[in-house]
Amino acid sequence: MKKEVKEKEAKKKNVRIIIGMGIVCLLMVIGASWYAVTFNDSRLVVPMEMPYEFTVRDLPMLIAVGCMVLYLFFLFGLGYVKGKRDAAARVTRRINPRFGIMGLMGFLGFMGFWTYSAEGKIAPFFFFIFFGFFGFFYEGKMSNTLKDERYEENKCKAQLKAHGFALDSIFVSLLLLCAAEGRLLKTMDARLIFLVVAVSCSIAADIFLGEYLLYRYDHEELLDESEE
Amino acid sequence: MPDFECRLKKYRQLKELTQEELAAQVGVRRETIMRLEKAQYNPSLKLAIDISRAVDTPIEEIFIFPH
């Protein structure tokens, strides 16, 4: 019990250190940007003419950006190691079902209609992918579950079905795109938007269905869960 | 749905094991044992062997597949 408490405290301490490092790096970049704008003619802040020639006054910005890049690499490495550890673990990762609310970010995809009409940009349509985050709701429900053979079997079955659905929907979208070409979707932009929306939604459905079906397979058909 | 008869419950009770205890012994969840007892899950050979060792009964007496 004491060991668990100690481990939890050490974990909290590590998280605090990592967040602290991030804040320090961010403050360094802000400070260096202020220095560059105030004393260094905005070099390295505003795009400058090439070729680049080093001056001593560039040092704060170079150090700050270097630290930030190293920090981001560190975070990436940490995420990679954690992902590997989670995959090798005997239980599923602990996650709060409330993270499923992040799926609402998918509605940001509708921003694309506005950005396209105002600036001709279609990138925000990719935000439809975030609808997949609704899957966190079901992943949270399966949080800290022992990954026994039935879990692994259900996971494979769920992912297979989810991938199949996503591929089918992309295929149908392409068919529709070909059928509607020149009639409904007259411009190249309209076709591209249709494709981006279709692929984003298909990937979102893949992410969501993988978790939802896993939960359903794991809980279906067992009416009486009491020990007899 | 797997088409077999499972007599695990009988042998587990003979061994005076709860579902939880048996699950812990063979490294699965209690829900998996429940489904096995209701013949709703077809176990792997390894799990079947682990269970048969845990309840000291031959596999063919626990899982009965019709010819």
PDB file of C-alpha atoms in Angstrom:
ATOM      1  CA  MET A   1       0.000   0.000   0.000  1.00  0.00           C
ATOM      2  CA  LYS A   2       2.798   2.373   1.003  1.00  0.00           C
ATOM      3  CA  LYS A   3       4.668   1.469  -2.165  1.00  0.00           C
ATOM      4  CA  GLU A   4       1.622   2.407  -4.264  1.00  0.00           C
ATOM      5  CA  VAL A   5       1.281   5.758  -2.504  1.00  0.00           C
ATOM      6  CA  LYS A   6       4.991   6.420  -3.032  1.00  0.00           C
ATOM      7  CA  GLU A   7       4.715   5.506  -6.712  1.00  0.00           C
ATOM      8  CA  LYS A   8       1.717   7.810  -7.119  1.00  0.00           C
ATOM      9  CA  GLU A   9       3.580  10.676  -5.473  1.00  0.00           C
ATOM     10  CA  ALA A  10       6.642  10.086  -7.646  1.00  0.00           C
ATOM     11  CA  LYS A  11       4.405  10.061 -10.732  1.00  0.00           C
ATOM     12  CA  LYS A  12       2.763  13.344  -9.690  1.00  0.00           C
ATOM     13  CA  LYS A  13       6.203  14.854  -9.075  1.00  0.00           C
ATOM     14  CA  ASN A  14       7.378  13.767 -12.536  1.00  0.00           C
ATOM     15  CA  VAL A  15       4.276  15.287 -14.177  1.00  0.00           C
ATOM     16  CA  ARG A  16       4.899  18.541 -12.317  1.00  0.00           C
ATOM     17  CA  ILE A  17       8.539  18.586 -13.483  1.00  0.00           C
ATOM     18  CA  ILE A  18       7.518  17.934 -17.113  1.00  0.00           C
ATOM     19  CA  ILE A  19       4.849  20.686 -17.030  1.00  0.00           C
ATOM     20  CA  GLY A  20       7.342  23.012 -15.329  1.00  0.00           C
ATOM     21  CA  MET A  21       9.913  22.350 -18.071  1.00  0.00           C
ATOM     22  CA  GLY A  22       7.262  23.181 -20.675  1.00  0.00           C
ATOM     23  CA  ILE A  23       6.372  26.443 -18.944  1.00  0.00           C
ATOM     24  CA  VAL A  24      10.071  27.400 -18.694  1.00  0.00           C
ATOM     25  CA  CYS A  25      10.584  26.674 -22.419  1.00  0.00           C
ATOM     26  CA  LEU A  26       7.487  28.702 -23.321  1.00  0.00           C
ATOM     27  CA  LEU A  27       8.619  31.637 -21.168  1.00  0.00           C
ATOM     28  CA  MET A  28      12.049  31.454 -22.795  1.00  0.00           C
ATOM     29  CA  VAL A  29      10.493  31.643 -26.278  1.00  0.00           C
ATOM     30  CA  ILE A  30       8.253  34.571 -25.234  1.00  0.00           C
ATOM     31  CA  GLY A  31      11.216  36.378 -23.637  1.00  0.00           C
ATOM     32  CA  ALA A  32      13.469  35.714 -26.627  1.00  0.00           C
ATOM     33  CA  SER A  33      10.745  36.915 -29.027  1.00  0.00           C
ATOM     34  CA  TRP A  34      10.374  40.107 -27.003  1.00  0.00           C
ATOM     35  CA  TYR A  35      14.166  40.594 -27.073  1.00  0.00           C
ATOM     36  CA  ALA A  36      14.304  39.931 -30.801  1.00  0.00           C
ATOM     37  CA  VAL A  37      11.459  42.371 -31.541  1.00  0.00           C
ATOM     38  CA  THR A  38      12.824  45.082 -29.219  1.00  0.00           C
ATOM     39  CA  PHE A  39      16.595  44.837 -29.746  1.00  0.00           C
ATOM     40  CA  ASN A  40      17.216  42.683 -32.791  1.00  0.00           C
ATOM     41  CA  ASP A  41      15.049  44.174 -35.582  1.00  0.00           C
ATOM     42  CA  SER A  42      12.589  41.245 -35.264  1.00  0.00           C
ATOM     43  CA  ARG A  43      15.169  38.857 -36.750  1.00  0.00           C
ATOM     44  CA  LEU A  44      14.067  35.207 -36.449  1.00  0.00           C
ATOM     45  CA  VAL A  45      10.533  36.433 -35.632  1.00  0.00           C
ATOM     46  CA  VAL A  46       9.594  37.937 -38.974  1.00  0.00           C
ATOM     47  CA  PRO A  47      10.692  35.897 -42.029  1.00  0.00           C
ATOM     48  CA  MET A  48      14.078  37.280 -42.982  1.00  0.00           C
ATOM     49  CA  GLU A  49      16.021  37.296 -46.178  1.00  0.00           C
ATOM     50  CA  MET A  50      18.263  34.330 -46.869  1.00  0.00           C
ATOM     51  CA  PRO A  51      21.118  33.453 -46.611  1.00  0.00           C
ATOM     52  CA  TYR A  52      21.225  33.560 -42.832  1.00  0.00           C
ATOM     53  CA  GLU A  53      24.177  35.223 -41.136  1.00  0.00           C
ATOM     54  CA  PHE A  54      24.742  34.588 -37.474  1.00  0.00           C
ATOM     55  CA  THR A  55      24.947  37.523 -35.064  1.00  0.00           C
ATOM     56  CA  VAL A  56      25.441  37.318 -31.297  1.00  0.00           C
ATOM     57  CA  ARG A  57      22.083  39.018 -30.743  1.00  0.00           C
ATOM     58  CA  ASP A  58      20.358  35.994 -32.339  1.00  0.00           C
ATOM     59  CA  LEU A  59      21.574  33.789 -29.496  1.00  0.00           C
ATOM     60  CA  PRO A  60      18.581  34.190 -27.088  1.00  0.00           C
ATOM     61  CA  MET A  61      16.106  33.238 -29.802  1.00  0.00           C
ATOM     62  CA  LEU A  62      18.252  30.343 -31.049  1.00  0.00           C
ATOM     63  CA  ILE A  63      18.687  28.970 -27.508  1.00  0.00           C
ATOM     64  CA  ALA A  64      14.976  29.380 -26.657  1.00  0.00           C
ATOM     65  CA  VAL A  65      13.779  27.738 -29.862  1.00  0.00           C
ATOM     66  CA  GLY A  66      16.412  24.999 -29.475  1.00  0.00           C
ATOM     67  CA  CYS A  67      15.168  24.268 -25.941  1.00  0.00           C
ATOM     68  CA  MET A  68      11.555  24.223 -27.141  1.00  0.00           C
ATOM     69  CA  VAL A  69      12.386  21.789 -29.950  1.00  0.00           C
ATOM     70  CA  LEU A  70      14.310  19.542 -27.528  1.00  0.00           C
ATOM     71  CA  TYR A  71      11.343  19.671 -25.135  1.00  0.00           C
ATOM     72  CA  LEU A  72       8.926  18.699 -27.894  1.00  0.00           C
ATOM     73  CA  PHE A  73      11.212  15.792 -28.898  1.00  0.00           C
ATOM     74  CA  PHE A  74      11.322  14.772 -25.243  1.00  0.00           C
ATOM     75  CA  LEU A  75       7.497  14.832 -25.060  1.00  0.00           C
ATOM     76  CA  PHE A  76       7.261  12.824 -28.274  1.00  0.00           C
ATOM     77  CA  GLY A  77       9.698  10.229 -26.914  1.00  0.00           C
ATOM     78  CA  LEU A  78       7.798  10.089 -23.632  1.00  0.00           C
ATOM     79  CA  GLY A  79       4.519   9.493 -25.482  1.00  0.00           C
ATOM     80  CA  TYR A  80       6.152   6.768 -27.589  1.00  0.00           C
ATOM     81  CA  VAL A  81       7.560   4.961 -24.536  1.00  0.00           C
ATOM     82  CA  LYS A  82       4.235   5.273 -22.673  1.00  0.00           C
ATOM     83  CA  GLY A  83       2.366   3.926 -25.697  1.00  0.00           C
ATOM     84  CA  LYS A  84       4.691   0.911 -25.835  1.00  0.00           C
ATOM     85  CA  ARG A  85       4.316   0.347 -22.093  1.00  0.00           C
ATOM     86  CA  ASP A  86       0.515   0.578 -22.346  1.00  0.00           C
ATOM     87  CA  ALA A  87       0.485  -1.929 -25.206  1.00  0.00           C
ATOM     88  CA  ALA A  88       2.599  -4.377 -23.213  1.00  0.00           C
ATOM     89  CA  ALA A  89       0.582  -3.890 -20.006  1.00  0.00           C
ATOM     90  CA  ARG A  90      -1.800  -6.581 -18.751  1.00  0.00           C
ATOM     91  CA  VAL A  91      -4.591  -4.047 -18.176  1.00  0.00           C
ATOM     92  CA  THR A  92      -6.093  -1.353 -20.389  1.00  0.00           C
ATOM     93  CA  ARG A  93      -5.001   2.221 -19.825  1.00  0.00           C
ATOM     94  CA  ARG A  94      -6.798   4.296 -17.235  1.00  0.00           C
ATOM     95  CA  ILE A  95      -8.858   6.959 -18.900  1.00  0.00           C
ATOM     96  CA  ASN A  96     -11.788   9.044 -17.741  1.00  0.00           C
ATOM     97  CA  PRO A  97     -14.962   8.522 -19.842  1.00  0.00           C
ATOM     98  CA  ARG A  98     -15.484  12.297 -19.631  1.00  0.00           C
ATOM     99  CA  PHE A  99     -12.733  12.690 -22.246  1.00  0.00           C
ATOM    100  CA  GLY A 100     -15.469  11.606 -24.661  1.00  0.00           C
ATOM    101  CA  ILE A 101     -16.676  15.218 -24.536  1.00  0.00           C
ATOM    102  CA  MET A 102     -13.654  16.024 -26.703  1.00  0.00           C
ATOM    103  CA  GLY A 103     -15.677  14.495 -29.531  1.00  0.00           C
ATOM    104  CA  LEU A 104     -17.609  17.756 -29.638  1.00  0.00           C
ATOM    105  CA  MET A 105     -14.474  19.224 -31.219  1.00  0.00           C
ATOM    106  CA  GLY A 106     -15.657  17.442 -34.366  1.00  0.00           C
ATOM    107  CA  PHE A 107     -18.219  20.222 -34.820  1.00  0.00           C
ATOM    108  CA  LEU A 108     -15.232  22.491 -35.537  1.00  0.00           C
ATOM    109  CA  GLY A 109     -15.267  20.805 -38.941  1.00  0.00           C
ATOM    110  CA  PHE A 110     -18.296  22.923 -39.850  1.00  0.00           C
ATOM    111  CA  MET A 111     -15.942  25.900 -39.556  1.00  0.00           C
ATOM    112  CA  GLY A 112     -14.629  24.789 -42.938  1.00  0.00           C
ATOM    113  CA  PHE A 113     -17.756  26.091 -44.688  1.00  0.00           C
ATOM    114  CA  TRP A 114     -17.021  29.525 -43.257  1.00  0.00           C
ATOM    115  CA  THR A 115     -13.243  29.493 -43.877  1.00  0.00           C
ATOM    116  CA  TYR A 116     -13.805  28.251 -47.430  1.00  0.00           C
ATOM    117  CA  SER A 117     -16.279  31.009 -48.264  1.00  0.00           C
ATOM    118  CA  ALA A 118     -14.162  33.690 -46.545  1.00  0.00           C
ATOM    119  CA  GLU A 119     -10.586  32.662 -47.396  1.00  0.00           C
ATOM    120  CA  GLY A 120     -10.852  29.632 -49.675  1.00  0.00           C
ATOM    121  CA  LYS A 121      -9.261  27.373 -47.023  1.00  0.00           C
ATOM    122  CA  ILE A 122     -10.528  23.817 -46.676  1.00  0.00           C
ATOM    123  CA  ALA A 123      -8.149  22.557 -43.963  1.00  0.00           C
ATOM    124  CA  PRO A 124     -10.691  22.992 -41.098  1.00  0.00           C
ATOM    125  CA  PHE A 125     -12.847  20.268 -42.667  1.00  0.00           C
ATOM    126  CA  PHE A 126     -10.268  17.837 -41.253  1.00  0.00           C
ATOM    127  CA  PHE A 127     -11.602  18.651 -37.779  1.00  0.00           C
ATOM    128  CA  PHE A 128     -14.469  16.227 -38.472  1.00  0.00           C
ATOM    129  CA  ILE A 129     -11.917  13.566 -37.473  1.00  0.00           C
ATOM    130  CA  PHE A 130     -12.331  14.703 -33.856  1.00  0.00           C
ATOM    131  CA  PHE A 131     -15.807  13.119 -33.796  1.00  0.00           C
ATOM    132  CA  GLY A 132     -13.810   9.931 -33.245  1.00  0.00           C
ATOM    133  CA  PHE A 133     -12.927  11.191 -29.756  1.00  0.00           C
ATOM    134  CA  PHE A 134     -16.463  10.226 -28.675  1.00  0.00           C
ATOM    135  CA  GLY A 135     -14.851   6.774 -28.498  1.00  0.00           C
ATOM    136  CA  PHE A 136     -13.075   7.863 -25.293  1.00  0.00           C
ATOM    137  CA  PHE A 137     -16.470   7.521 -23.617  1.00  0.00           C
ATOM    138  CA  TYR A 138     -16.450   3.766 -24.227  1.00  0.00           C
ATOM    139  CA  GLU A 139     -12.681   3.406 -23.775  1.00  0.00           C
ATOM    140  CA  GLY A 140     -13.124   5.031 -20.362  1.00  0.00           C
ATOM    141  CA  LYS A 141     -15.790   2.489 -19.477  1.00  0.00           C
ATOM    142  CA  MET A 142     -13.316  -0.289 -20.316  1.00  0.00           C
ATOM    143  CA  SER A 143     -10.561   1.477 -18.389  1.00  0.00           C
ATOM    144  CA  ASN A 144      -8.230  -0.639 -16.216  1.00  0.00           C
ATOM    145  CA  THR A 145      -9.708  -3.897 -17.578  1.00  0.00           C
ATOM    146  CA  LEU A 146      -7.598  -7.052 -17.593  1.00  0.00           C
ATOM    147  CA  LYS A 147      -6.593  -7.796 -21.175  1.00  0.00           C
ATOM    148  CA  ASP A 148      -7.389 -11.490 -21.176  1.00  0.00           C
ATOM    149  CA  GLU A 149      -7.868 -13.591 -24.306  1.00  0.00           C
ATOM    150  CA  ARG A 150     -11.584 -12.761 -24.600  1.00  0.00           C
ATOM    151  CA  TYR A 151     -10.746  -9.041 -24.460  1.00  0.00           C
ATOM    152  CA  GLU A 152      -8.075  -9.446 -27.172  1.00  0.00           C
ATOM    153  CA  GLU A 153     -10.469 -11.485 -29.316  1.00  0.00           C
ATOM    154  CA  ASN A 154     -13.240  -8.897 -28.949  1.00  0.00           C
ATOM    155  CA  LYS A 155     -10.770  -6.095 -29.680  1.00  0.00           C
ATOM    156  CA  CYS A 156      -9.675  -7.744 -32.928  1.00  0.00           C
ATOM    157  CA  LYS A 157     -13.307  -8.357 -33.905  1.00  0.00           C
ATOM    158  CA  ALA A 158     -14.299  -4.764 -33.113  1.00  0.00           C
ATOM    159  CA  GLN A 159     -11.340  -3.241 -34.951  1.00  0.00           C
ATOM    160  CA  LEU A 160     -11.892  -5.455 -37.964  1.00  0.00           C
ATOM    161  CA  LYS A 161     -15.514  -4.343 -38.181  1.00  0.00           C
ATOM    162  CA  ALA A 162     -14.606  -0.678 -37.639  1.00  0.00           C
ATOM    163  CA  HIS A 163     -11.859  -0.753 -40.305  1.00  0.00           C
ATOM    164  CA  GLY A 164     -14.234  -2.559 -42.672  1.00  0.00           C
ATOM    165  CA  PHE A 165     -16.929   0.068 -42.161  1.00  0.00           C
ATOM    166  CA  ALA A 166     -14.434   2.911 -42.676  1.00  0.00           C
ATOM    167  CA  LEU A 167     -13.073   1.364 -45.871  1.00  0.00           C
ATOM    168  CA  ASP A 168     -16.596   0.689 -47.169  1.00  0.00           C
ATOM    169  CA  SER A 169     -17.686   4.258 -46.489  1.00  0.00           C
ATOM    170  CA  ILE A 170     -14.585   5.671 -48.228  1.00  0.00           C
ATOM    171  CA  PHE A 171     -15.293   3.389 -51.194  1.00  0.00           C
ATOM    172  CA  VAL A 172     -18.965   4.451 -51.348  1.00  0.00           C
ATOM    173  CA  SER A 173     -17.912   8.114 -51.080  1.00  0.00           C
ATOM    174  CA  LEU A 174     -15.566   7.657 -54.037  1.00  0.00           C
ATOM    175  CA  LEU A 175     -18.351   6.002 -56.016  1.00  0.00           C
ATOM    176  CA  LEU A 176     -20.694   8.889 -55.190  1.00  0.00           C
ATOM    177  CA  LEU A 177     -17.956  11.341 -56.121  1.00  0.00           C
ATOM    178  CA  CYS A 178     -17.583   9.695 -59.517  1.00  0.00           C
ATOM    179  CA  ALA A 179     -21.369   9.552 -60.024  1.00  0.00           C
ATOM    180  CA  ALA A 180     -21.951  13.145 -58.965  1.00  0.00           C
ATOM    181  CA  GLU A 181     -19.025  14.555 -60.930  1.00  0.00           C
ATOM    182  CA  GLY A 182     -20.117  17.360 -63.179  1.00  0.00           C
ATOM    183  CA  ARG A 183     -23.680  17.377 -61.873  1.00  0.00           C
ATOM    184  CA  LEU A 184     -23.708  18.140 -58.161  1.00  0.00           C
ATOM    185  CA  LEU A 185     -20.032  18.799 -57.534  1.00  0.00           C
ATOM    186  CA  LYS A 186     -19.181  21.088 -60.396  1.00  0.00           C
ATOM    187  CA  THR A 187     -15.878  22.565 -59.258  1.00  0.00           C
ATOM    188  CA  MET A 188     -12.660  20.842 -58.270  1.00  0.00           C
ATOM    189  CA  ASP A 189     -12.856  22.569 -54.866  1.00  0.00           C
ATOM    190  CA  ALA A 190     -16.315  21.080 -54.187  1.00  0.00           C
ATOM    191  CA  ARG A 191     -15.026  17.599 -55.047  1.00  0.00           C
ATOM    192  CA  LEU A 192     -12.010  18.062 -52.796  1.00  0.00           C
ATOM    193  CA  ILE A 193     -14.195  19.268 -49.909  1.00  0.00           C
ATOM    194  CA  PHE A 194     -16.507  16.300 -50.363  1.00  0.00           C
ATOM    195  CA  LEU A 195     -13.551  13.922 -50.291  1.00  0.00           C
ATOM    196  CA  VAL A 196     -11.934  15.559 -47.241  1.00  0.00           C
ATOM    197  CA  VAL A 197     -15.225  15.474 -45.320  1.00  0.00           C
ATOM    198  CA  ALA A 198     -15.923  11.860 -46.340  1.00  0.00           C
ATOM    199  CA  VAL A 199     -12.435  10.609 -45.409  1.00  0.00           C
ATOM    200  CA  SER A 200     -12.383  12.575 -42.125  1.00  0.00           C
ATOM    201  CA  CYS A 201     -15.792  11.222 -41.096  1.00  0.00           C
ATOM    202  CA  SER A 202     -14.803   7.684 -42.089  1.00  0.00           C
ATOM    203  CA  ILE A 203     -11.654   7.837 -39.960  1.00  0.00           C
ATOM    204  CA  ALA A 204     -13.690   9.310 -37.085  1.00  0.00           C
ATOM    205  CA  ALA A 205     -16.185   6.446 -37.442  1.00  0.00           C
ATOM    206  CA  ASP A 206     -13.279   3.970 -37.457  1.00  0.00           C
ATOM    207  CA  ILE A 207     -11.873   5.389 -34.198  1.00  0.00           C
ATOM    208  CA  PHE A 208     -15.296   5.571 -32.518  1.00  0.00           C
ATOM    209  CA  LEU A 209     -16.601   2.194 -33.690  1.00  0.00           C
ATOM    210  CA  GLY A 210     -13.417   0.407 -32.583  1.00  0.00           C
ATOM    211  CA  GLU A 211     -14.093   1.436 -28.984  1.00  0.00           C
ATOM    212  CA  TYR A 212     -17.892   1.238 -29.106  1.00  0.00           C
ATOM    213  CA  LEU A 213     -18.015  -2.269 -30.592  1.00  0.00           C
ATOM    214  CA  LEU A 214     -15.360  -3.515 -28.175  1.00  0.00           C
ATOM    215  CA  TYR A 215     -17.515  -2.303 -25.284  1.00  0.00           C
ATOM    216  CA  ARG A 216     -20.634  -3.830 -26.801  1.00  0.00           C
ATOM    217  CA  TYR A 217     -19.060  -7.222 -27.502  1.00  0.00           C
ATOM    218  CA  ASP A 218     -17.670  -7.275 -23.992  1.00  0.00           C
ATOM    219  CA  HIS A 219     -21.020  -6.567 -22.365  1.00  0.00           C
ATOM    220  CA  GLU A 220     -23.632  -8.082 -24.668  1.00  0.00           C
ATOM    221  CA  GLU A 221     -25.695 -11.205 -23.981  1.00  0.00           C
ATOM    222  CA  LEU A 222     -24.747 -11.478 -20.346  1.00  0.00           C
ATOM    223  CA  LEU A 223     -28.030 -10.802 -18.623  1.00  0.00           C
ATOM    224  CA  ASP A 224     -27.286 -12.287 -15.228  1.00  0.00           C
ATOM    225  CA  GLU A 225     -23.862 -11.199 -13.933  1.00  0.00           C
ATOM    226  CA  SER A 226     -24.337 -12.536 -10.426  1.00  0.00           C
ATOM    227  CA  GLU A 227     -22.212 -15.397  -9.215  1.00  0.00           C
ATOM    228  CA  GLU A 228     -24.210 -18.589  -9.005  1.00  0.00           C
TER     229      GLU A 228
ATOM    230  CA  MET B   1     -22.558 -18.672 -30.229  1.00  0.00           C
ATOM    231  CA  PRO B   2     -20.291 -21.690 -29.507  1.00  0.00           C
ATOM    232  CA  ASP B   3     -22.146 -24.991 -29.782  1.00  0.00           C
ATOM    233  CA  PHE B   4     -20.948 -26.999 -26.797  1.00  0.00           C
ATOM    234  CA  GLU B   5     -21.859 -27.910 -23.274  1.00  0.00           C
ATOM    235  CA  CYS B   6     -19.750 -26.581 -20.450  1.00  0.00           C
ATOM    236  CA  ARG B   7     -19.689 -28.275 -17.067  1.00  0.00           C
ATOM    237  CA  LEU B   8     -17.158 -25.902 -15.555  1.00  0.00           C
ATOM    238  CA  LYS B   9     -19.578 -24.620 -12.919  1.00  0.00           C
ATOM    239  CA  LYS B  10     -20.056 -28.092 -11.479  1.00  0.00           C
ATOM    240  CA  TYR B  11     -16.323 -28.849 -11.225  1.00  0.00           C
ATOM    241  CA  ARG B  12     -15.529 -25.361  -9.946  1.00  0.00           C
ATOM    242  CA  GLN B  13     -18.067 -25.772  -7.149  1.00  0.00           C
ATOM    243  CA  LEU B  14     -16.675 -29.219  -6.355  1.00  0.00           C
ATOM    244  CA  LYS B  15     -13.278 -27.590  -5.937  1.00  0.00           C
ATOM    245  CA  GLU B  16     -14.947 -24.900  -3.765  1.00  0.00           C
ATOM    246  CA  LEU B  17     -13.632 -22.119  -5.953  1.00  0.00           C
ATOM    247  CA  THR B  18     -15.460 -18.875  -6.644  1.00  0.00           C
ATOM    248  CA  GLN B  19     -15.532 -17.475 -10.176  1.00  0.00           C
ATOM    249  CA  GLU B  20     -13.219 -14.697  -9.006  1.00  0.00           C
ATOM    250  CA  GLU B  21     -10.688 -17.157  -7.568  1.00  0.00           C
ATOM    251  CA  LEU B  22     -10.699 -19.359 -10.644  1.00  0.00           C
ATOM    252  CA  ALA B  23     -10.364 -16.292 -12.873  1.00  0.00           C
ATOM    253  CA  ALA B  24      -7.342 -15.131 -10.883  1.00  0.00           C
ATOM    254  CA  GLN B  25      -5.773 -18.593 -11.090  1.00  0.00           C
ATOM    255  CA  VAL B  26      -6.043 -18.839 -14.855  1.00  0.00           C
ATOM    256  CA  GLY B  27      -5.376 -15.148 -15.556  1.00  0.00           C
ATOM    257  CA  VAL B  28      -8.700 -14.025 -16.991  1.00  0.00           C
ATOM    258  CA  ARG B  29     -11.590 -11.832 -15.858  1.00  0.00           C
ATOM    259  CA  ARG B  30     -14.559 -13.107 -13.858  1.00  0.00           C
ATOM    260  CA  GLU B  31     -16.800 -12.184 -16.797  1.00  0.00           C
ATOM    261  CA  THR B  32     -14.846 -14.591 -18.988  1.00  0.00           C
ATOM    262  CA  ILE B  33     -15.444 -17.421 -16.503  1.00  0.00           C
ATOM    263  CA  MET B  34     -19.145 -16.489 -16.388  1.00  0.00           C
ATOM    264  CA  ARG B  35     -19.399 -16.678 -20.162  1.00  0.00           C
ATOM    265  CA  LEU B  36     -17.523 -19.961 -20.215  1.00  0.00           C
ATOM    266  CA  GLU B  37     -19.940 -21.454 -17.706  1.00  0.00           C
ATOM    267  CA  LYS B  38     -22.865 -20.333 -19.826  1.00  0.00           C
ATOM    268  CA  ALA B  39     -21.137 -21.780 -22.914  1.00  0.00           C
ATOM    269  CA  GLN B  40     -21.151 -18.328 -24.495  1.00  0.00           C
ATOM    270  CA  TYR B  41     -17.418 -18.254 -25.117  1.00  0.00           C
ATOM    271  CA  ASN B  42     -15.175 -20.752 -26.850  1.00  0.00           C
ATOM    272  CA  PRO B  43     -11.847 -20.748 -24.963  1.00  0.00           C
ATOM    273  CA  SER B  44      -8.392 -21.181 -26.438  1.00  0.00           C
ATOM    274  CA  LEU B  45      -6.623 -24.478 -25.912  1.00  0.00           C
ATOM    275  CA  LYS B  46      -4.287 -22.847 -23.393  1.00  0.00           C
ATOM    276  CA  LEU B  47      -7.146 -21.447 -21.309  1.00  0.00           C
ATOM    277  CA  ALA B  48      -8.980 -24.780 -21.465  1.00  0.00           C
ATOM    278  CA  ILE B  49      -5.857 -26.583 -20.220  1.00  0.00           C
ATOM    279  CA  ASP B  50      -5.287 -23.994 -17.472  1.00  0.00           C
ATOM    280  CA  ILE B  51      -8.893 -24.407 -16.331  1.00  0.00           C
ATOM    281  CA  SER B  52      -8.729 -28.173 -16.404  1.00  0.00           C
ATOM    282  CA  ARG B  53      -5.576 -28.048 -14.248  1.00  0.00           C
ATOM    283  CA  ALA B  54      -7.178 -25.544 -11.863  1.00  0.00           C
ATOM    284  CA  VAL B  55     -10.224 -27.745 -11.265  1.00  0.00           C
ATOM    285  CA  ASP B  56      -8.307 -31.048 -11.536  1.00  0.00           C
ATOM    286  CA  THR B  57     -10.577 -32.428 -14.242  1.00  0.00           C
ATOM    287  CA  PRO B  58      -9.817 -33.573 -17.809  1.00  0.00           C
ATOM    288  CA  ILE B  59     -10.728 -31.063 -20.509  1.00  0.00           C
ATOM    289  CA  GLU B  60     -13.113 -33.443 -22.247  1.00  0.00           C
ATOM    290  CA  GLU B  61     -15.212 -33.675 -19.089  1.00  0.00           C
ATOM    291  CA  ILE B  62     -15.490 -29.898 -18.741  1.00  0.00           C
ATOM    292  CA  PHE B  63     -16.111 -28.962 -22.377  1.00  0.00           C
ATOM    293  CA  ILE B  64     -18.354 -31.354 -24.195  1.00  0.00           C
ATOM    294  CA  PHE B  65     -18.610 -30.922 -27.939  1.00  0.00           C
ATOM    295  CA  PRO B  66     -21.272 -32.950 -29.761  1.00  0.00           C
ATOM    296  CA  HIS B  67     -19.989 -35.370 -32.411  1.00  0.00           C
TER     297      HIS B  67
END
